[in-house]
CSV table of C-alpha atoms in Angstrom, one decimal:
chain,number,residue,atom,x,y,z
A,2,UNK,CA,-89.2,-8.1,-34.2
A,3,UNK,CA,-87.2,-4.9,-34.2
A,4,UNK,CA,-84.6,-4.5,-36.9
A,5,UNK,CA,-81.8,-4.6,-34.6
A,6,UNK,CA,-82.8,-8.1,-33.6
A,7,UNK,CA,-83.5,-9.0,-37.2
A,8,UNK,CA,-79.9,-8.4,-38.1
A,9,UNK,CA,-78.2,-10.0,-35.3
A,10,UNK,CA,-80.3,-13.2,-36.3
A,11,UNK,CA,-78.9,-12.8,-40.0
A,12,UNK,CA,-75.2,-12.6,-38.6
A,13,UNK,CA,-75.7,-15.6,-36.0
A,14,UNK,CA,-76.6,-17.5,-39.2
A,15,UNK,CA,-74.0,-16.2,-41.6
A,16,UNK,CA,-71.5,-17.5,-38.9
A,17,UNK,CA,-73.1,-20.3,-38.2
A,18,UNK,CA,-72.8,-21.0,-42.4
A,19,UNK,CA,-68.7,-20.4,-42.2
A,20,UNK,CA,-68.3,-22.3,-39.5
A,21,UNK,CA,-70.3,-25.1,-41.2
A,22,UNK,CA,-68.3,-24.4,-44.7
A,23,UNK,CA,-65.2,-24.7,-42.7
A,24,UNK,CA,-65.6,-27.7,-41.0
A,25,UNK,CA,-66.3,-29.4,-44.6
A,26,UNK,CA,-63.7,-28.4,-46.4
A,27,UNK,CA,-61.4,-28.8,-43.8
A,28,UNK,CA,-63.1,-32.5,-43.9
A,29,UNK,CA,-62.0,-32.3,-47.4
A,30,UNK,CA,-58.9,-31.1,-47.7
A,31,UNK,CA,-58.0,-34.0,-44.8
A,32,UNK,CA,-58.7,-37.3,-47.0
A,33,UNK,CA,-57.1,-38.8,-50.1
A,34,UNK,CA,-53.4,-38.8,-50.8
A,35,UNK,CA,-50.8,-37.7,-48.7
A,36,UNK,CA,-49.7,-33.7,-49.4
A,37,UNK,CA,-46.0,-34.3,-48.2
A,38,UNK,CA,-43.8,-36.6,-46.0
A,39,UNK,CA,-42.4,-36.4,-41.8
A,40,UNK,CA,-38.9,-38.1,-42.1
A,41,UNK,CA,-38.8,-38.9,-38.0
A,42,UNK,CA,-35.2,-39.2,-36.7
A,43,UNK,CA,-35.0,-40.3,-33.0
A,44,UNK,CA,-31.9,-39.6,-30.6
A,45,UNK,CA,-32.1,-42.7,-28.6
A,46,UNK,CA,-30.3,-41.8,-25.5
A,47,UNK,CA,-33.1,-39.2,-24.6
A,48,UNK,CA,-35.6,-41.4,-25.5
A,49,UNK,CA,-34.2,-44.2,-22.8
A,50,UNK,CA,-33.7,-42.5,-20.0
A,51,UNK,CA,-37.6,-40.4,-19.9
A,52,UNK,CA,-39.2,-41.1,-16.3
A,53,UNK,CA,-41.9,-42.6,-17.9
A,54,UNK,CA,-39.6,-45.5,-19.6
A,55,UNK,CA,-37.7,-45.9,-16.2
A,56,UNK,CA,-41.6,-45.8,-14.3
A,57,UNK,CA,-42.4,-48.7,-16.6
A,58,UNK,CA,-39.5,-50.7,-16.1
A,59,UNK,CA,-38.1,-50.4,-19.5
A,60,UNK,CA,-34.5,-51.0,-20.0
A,61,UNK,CA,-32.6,-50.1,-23.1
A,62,UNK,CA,-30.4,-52.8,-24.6
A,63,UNK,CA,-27.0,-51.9,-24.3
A,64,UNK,CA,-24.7,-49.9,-25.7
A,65,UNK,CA,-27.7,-46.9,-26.2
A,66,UNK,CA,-27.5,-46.3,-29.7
A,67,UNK,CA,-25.1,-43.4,-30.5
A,68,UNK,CA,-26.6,-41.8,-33.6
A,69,UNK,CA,-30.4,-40.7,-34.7
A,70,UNK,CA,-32.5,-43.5,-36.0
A,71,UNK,CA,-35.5,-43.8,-37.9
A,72,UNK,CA,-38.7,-43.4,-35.8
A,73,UNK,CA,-40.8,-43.2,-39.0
A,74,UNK,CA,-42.0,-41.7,-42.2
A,75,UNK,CA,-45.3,-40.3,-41.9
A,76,UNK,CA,-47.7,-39.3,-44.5
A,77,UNK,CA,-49.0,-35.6,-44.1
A,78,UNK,CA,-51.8,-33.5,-44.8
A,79,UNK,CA,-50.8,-30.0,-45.3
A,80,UNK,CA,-52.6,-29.3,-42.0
A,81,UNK,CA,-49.7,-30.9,-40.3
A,82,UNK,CA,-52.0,-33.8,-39.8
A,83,UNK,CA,-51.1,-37.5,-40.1
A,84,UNK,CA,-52.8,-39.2,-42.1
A,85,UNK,CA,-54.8,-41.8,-40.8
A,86,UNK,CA,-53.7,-45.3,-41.1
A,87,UNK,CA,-55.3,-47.6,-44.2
A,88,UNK,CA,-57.2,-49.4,-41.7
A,89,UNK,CA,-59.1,-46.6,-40.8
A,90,UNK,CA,-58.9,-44.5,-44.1
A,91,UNK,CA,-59.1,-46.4,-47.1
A,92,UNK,CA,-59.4,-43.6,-48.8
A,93,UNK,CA,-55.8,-42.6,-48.7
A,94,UNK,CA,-54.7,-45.0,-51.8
A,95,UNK,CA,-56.8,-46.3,-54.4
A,96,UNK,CA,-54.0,-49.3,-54.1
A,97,UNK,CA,-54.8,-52.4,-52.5
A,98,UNK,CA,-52.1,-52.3,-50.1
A,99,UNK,CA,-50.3,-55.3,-48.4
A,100,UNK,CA,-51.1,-56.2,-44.7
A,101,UNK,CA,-48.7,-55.7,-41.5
A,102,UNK,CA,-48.3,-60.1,-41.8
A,103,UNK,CA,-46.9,-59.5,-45.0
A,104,UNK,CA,-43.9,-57.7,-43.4
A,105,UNK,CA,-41.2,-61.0,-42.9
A,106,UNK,CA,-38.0,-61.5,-42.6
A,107,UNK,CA,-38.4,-63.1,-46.1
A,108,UNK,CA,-39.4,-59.7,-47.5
A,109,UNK,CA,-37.1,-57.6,-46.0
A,110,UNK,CA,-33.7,-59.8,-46.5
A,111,UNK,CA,-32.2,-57.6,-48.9
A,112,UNK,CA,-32.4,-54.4,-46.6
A,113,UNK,CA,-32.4,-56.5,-43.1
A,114,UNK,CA,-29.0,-55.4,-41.9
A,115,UNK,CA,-29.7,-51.7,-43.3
A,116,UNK,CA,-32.6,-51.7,-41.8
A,117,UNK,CA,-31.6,-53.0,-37.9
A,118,UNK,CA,-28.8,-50.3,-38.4
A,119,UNK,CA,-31.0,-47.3,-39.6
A,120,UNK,CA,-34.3,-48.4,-38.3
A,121,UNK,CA,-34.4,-50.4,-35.6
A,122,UNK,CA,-36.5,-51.0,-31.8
A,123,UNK,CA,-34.0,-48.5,-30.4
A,124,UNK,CA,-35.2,-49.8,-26.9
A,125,UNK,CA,-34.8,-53.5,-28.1
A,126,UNK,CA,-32.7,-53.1,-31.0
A,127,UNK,CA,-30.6,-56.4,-30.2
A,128,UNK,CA,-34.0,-58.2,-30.6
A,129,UNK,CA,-34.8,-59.3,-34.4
A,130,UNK,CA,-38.4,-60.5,-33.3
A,131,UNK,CA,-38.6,-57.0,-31.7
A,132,UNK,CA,-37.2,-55.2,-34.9
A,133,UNK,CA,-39.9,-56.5,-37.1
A,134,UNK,CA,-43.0,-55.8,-34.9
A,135,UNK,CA,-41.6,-52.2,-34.8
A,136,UNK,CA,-41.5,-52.1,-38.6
A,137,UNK,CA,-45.2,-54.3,-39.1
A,138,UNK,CA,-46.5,-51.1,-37.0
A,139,UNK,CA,-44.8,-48.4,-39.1
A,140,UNK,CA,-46.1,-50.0,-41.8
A,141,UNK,CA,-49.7,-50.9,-40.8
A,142,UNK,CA,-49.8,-46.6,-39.4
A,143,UNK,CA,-48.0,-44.9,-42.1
A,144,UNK,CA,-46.6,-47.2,-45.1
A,145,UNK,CA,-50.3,-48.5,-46.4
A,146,UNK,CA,-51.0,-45.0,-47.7
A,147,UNK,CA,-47.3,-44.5,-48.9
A,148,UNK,CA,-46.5,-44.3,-52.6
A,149,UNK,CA,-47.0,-48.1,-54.3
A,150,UNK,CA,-48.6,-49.9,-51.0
A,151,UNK,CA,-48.4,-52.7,-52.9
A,152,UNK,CA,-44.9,-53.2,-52.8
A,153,UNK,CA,-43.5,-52.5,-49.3
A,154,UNK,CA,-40.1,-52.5,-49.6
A,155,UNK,CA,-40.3,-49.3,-51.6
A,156,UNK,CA,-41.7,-47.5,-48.3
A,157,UNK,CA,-38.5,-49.2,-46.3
A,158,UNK,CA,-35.9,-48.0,-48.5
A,159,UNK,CA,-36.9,-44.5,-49.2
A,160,UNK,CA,-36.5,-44.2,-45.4
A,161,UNK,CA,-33.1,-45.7,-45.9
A,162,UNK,CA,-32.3,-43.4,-48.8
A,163,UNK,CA,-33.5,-40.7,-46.7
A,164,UNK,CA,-31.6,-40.8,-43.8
A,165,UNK,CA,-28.4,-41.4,-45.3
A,166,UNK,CA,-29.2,-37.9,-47.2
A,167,UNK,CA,-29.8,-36.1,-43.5
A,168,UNK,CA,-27.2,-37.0,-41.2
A,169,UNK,CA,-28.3,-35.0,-38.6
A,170,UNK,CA,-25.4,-35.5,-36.3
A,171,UNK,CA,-22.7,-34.8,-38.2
A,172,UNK,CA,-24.8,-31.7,-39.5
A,173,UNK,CA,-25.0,-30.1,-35.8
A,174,UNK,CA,-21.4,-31.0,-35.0
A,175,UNK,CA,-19.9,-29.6,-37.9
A,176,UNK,CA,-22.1,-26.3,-35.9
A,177,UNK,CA,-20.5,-27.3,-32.8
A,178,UNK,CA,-23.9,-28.8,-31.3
A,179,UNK,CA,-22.8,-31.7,-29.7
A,180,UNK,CA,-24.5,-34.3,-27.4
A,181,UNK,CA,-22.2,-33.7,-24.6
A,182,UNK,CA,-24.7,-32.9,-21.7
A,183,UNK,CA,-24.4,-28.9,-23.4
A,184,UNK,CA,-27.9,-27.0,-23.2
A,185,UNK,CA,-28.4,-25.4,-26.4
A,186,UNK,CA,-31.0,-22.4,-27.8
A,187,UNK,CA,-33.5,-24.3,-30.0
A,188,UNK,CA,-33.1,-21.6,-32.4
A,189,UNK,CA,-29.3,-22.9,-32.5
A,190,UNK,CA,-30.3,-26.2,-33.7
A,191,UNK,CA,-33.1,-25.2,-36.2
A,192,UNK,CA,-30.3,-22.7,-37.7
A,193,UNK,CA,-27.6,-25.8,-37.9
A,194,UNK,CA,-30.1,-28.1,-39.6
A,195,UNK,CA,-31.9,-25.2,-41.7
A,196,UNK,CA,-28.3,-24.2,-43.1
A,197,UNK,CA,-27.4,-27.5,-44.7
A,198,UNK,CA,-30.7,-28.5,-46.0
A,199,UNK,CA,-32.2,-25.1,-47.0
A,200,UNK,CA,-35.8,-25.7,-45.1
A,201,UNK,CA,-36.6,-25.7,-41.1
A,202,UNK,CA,-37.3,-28.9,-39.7
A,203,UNK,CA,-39.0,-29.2,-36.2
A,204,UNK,CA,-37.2,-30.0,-33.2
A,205,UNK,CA,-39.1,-32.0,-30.7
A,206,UNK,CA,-38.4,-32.3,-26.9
A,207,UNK,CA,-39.2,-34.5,-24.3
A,208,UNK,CA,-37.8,-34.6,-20.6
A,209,UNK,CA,-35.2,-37.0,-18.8
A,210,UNK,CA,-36.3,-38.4,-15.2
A,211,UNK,CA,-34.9,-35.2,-13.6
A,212,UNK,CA,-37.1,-32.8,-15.5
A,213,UNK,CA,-34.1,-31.6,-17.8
A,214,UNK,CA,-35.8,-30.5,-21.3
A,215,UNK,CA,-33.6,-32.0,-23.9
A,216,UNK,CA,-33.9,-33.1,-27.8
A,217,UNK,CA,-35.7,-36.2,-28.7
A,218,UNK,CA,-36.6,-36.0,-32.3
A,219,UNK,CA,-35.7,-33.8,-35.1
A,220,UNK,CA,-38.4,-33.8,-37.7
A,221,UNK,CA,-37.2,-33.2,-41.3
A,222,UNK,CA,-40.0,-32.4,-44.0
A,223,UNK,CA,-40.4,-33.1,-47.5
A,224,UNK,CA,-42.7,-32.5,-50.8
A,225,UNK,CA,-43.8,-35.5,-52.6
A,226,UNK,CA,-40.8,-35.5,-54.7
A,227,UNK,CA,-38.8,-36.0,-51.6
A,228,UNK,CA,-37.1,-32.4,-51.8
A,229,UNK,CA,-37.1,-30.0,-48.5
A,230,UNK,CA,-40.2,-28.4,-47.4
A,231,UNK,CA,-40.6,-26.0,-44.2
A,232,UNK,CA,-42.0,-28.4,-41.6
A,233,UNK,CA,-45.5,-26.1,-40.1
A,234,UNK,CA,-43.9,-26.0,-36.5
A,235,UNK,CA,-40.4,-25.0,-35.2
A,236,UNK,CA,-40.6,-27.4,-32.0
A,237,UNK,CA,-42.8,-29.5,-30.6
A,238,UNK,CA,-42.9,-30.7,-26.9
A,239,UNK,CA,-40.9,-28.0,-26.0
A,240,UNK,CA,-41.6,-25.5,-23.3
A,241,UNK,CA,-40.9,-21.9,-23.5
A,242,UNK,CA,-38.1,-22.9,-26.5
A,243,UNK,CA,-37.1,-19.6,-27.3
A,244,UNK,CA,-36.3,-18.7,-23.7
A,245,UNK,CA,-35.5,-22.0,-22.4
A,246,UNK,CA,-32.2,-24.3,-23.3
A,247,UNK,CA,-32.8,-27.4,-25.2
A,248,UNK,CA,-30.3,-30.5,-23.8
A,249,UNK,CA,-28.4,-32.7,-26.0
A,250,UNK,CA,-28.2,-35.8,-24.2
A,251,UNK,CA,-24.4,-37.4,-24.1
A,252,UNK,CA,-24.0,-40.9,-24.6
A,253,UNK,CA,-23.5,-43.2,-21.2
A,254,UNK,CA,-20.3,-43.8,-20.5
């Protein structure tokens, strides 16, 4: 073997080695306790009028809800990846956490009307039955690895607490960002959101039936101790965003 070749085979392994390293410690790094938290706020008029709700024969109760809602509070490696529900990664807590059929109307009675206001089934919000299914799931995906699993209604209202702290809307209208049908620069609505809580959340798209890119989701993040962190992305879902005009959807009349 010639020494040219001899060294090429000694760099093929070397990578081969740091790729291998990689992989397991970004194995690692991915299990265990949460890193920080994805406060999920939901605009519910974009989210009902998407072709793919309108293919499926989905119809919002009416009035559409006029103000963000909880969508969820997600656990989060600093990889910006979820981490895996209980179910699937009992690693996350060394807490024996309570099940989804421990989520009743009987647990949550204190927080019920908070909750259906803040957190609800925005597509069947008038529906209590639907309400608590919506919450059983957050709970069973995110709220098993949460702080104190044990004791679920600590999950539910730092959600609450949360999103009485971040009040989005009033946040972008005091910057004039209103949901009036107005396309506006996603950089705009970063800036408005960054300005008031002093980190950059992620702004996440998705498109009416027409095609029309418009705001969906704002995603706030947040160390363990609750206070602002810079979320990893500036949008999410939305195409060409710092060339392209971001919707915010206006209520139906």
């Amino acid at each position: 073997m010639d020494i040219k070749s001899s060294f090429g085979s000694v760099i093929t392994c070397l990578l081969a080695l740091v790729v291998i390293f990689l992989a397991i410690h970004t194995e690692a790094a991915n299990e265990g306790a949460f890193e920080y938290l994805k406060l999920s706020l939901r605009w519910p008029i974009s989210y009902c009028n998407t072709r793919e709700i309108r293919r499926r024969g989905i119809h919002c109760n009416r009035p559409i809800l006029r103000n963000f809602k909880i969508h969820g509070l997600w656990p989060m490696y600093t990889s910006d990846t979820p981490v895996p529900p209980f179910l699937e990664n009992s690693g996350c807590t060394n807490t024996t956490p309570k099940m989804a059929d421990d989520i009743d109307r009987n647990l949550l009675h204190k927080i019920w009307r908070n909750m259906t206001e803040n957190w609800p089934n925005v597509v069947y919000y008038h529906d209590n039955s639907a309400n608590l299914n919506f919450w059983k799931y957050e709970w069973e995906q995110h709220g098993m690895c949460f702080n104190n699993p044990d004791y679920p209604i600590h999950f539910f209202k730092t959600a609450l607490r949360l999103i009485r702290q971040h009040n989005l809307l009033q946040i972008l209208e005091d910057a004039q960002i209103k949901p009036n049908n107005t396309k506006y620069h996603g950089y705009a609505i970063k800036d408005a959101i960054t300005g008031v809580l002093g980190e950059r959340p992620t702004i996440r798209c998705n498109k009416d039936s027409y095609g029309t890119v418009q705001l969906n989701e704002i995603w706030v993040c947040l160390h363990r101790n609750f206070t602002p962190r810079p979320c990893e992305n500036i949008f999410s879902a939305c195409p060409k965003a710092w060339v392209r005009p971001i919707m915010f959807t206006a209520p139906a009349v």
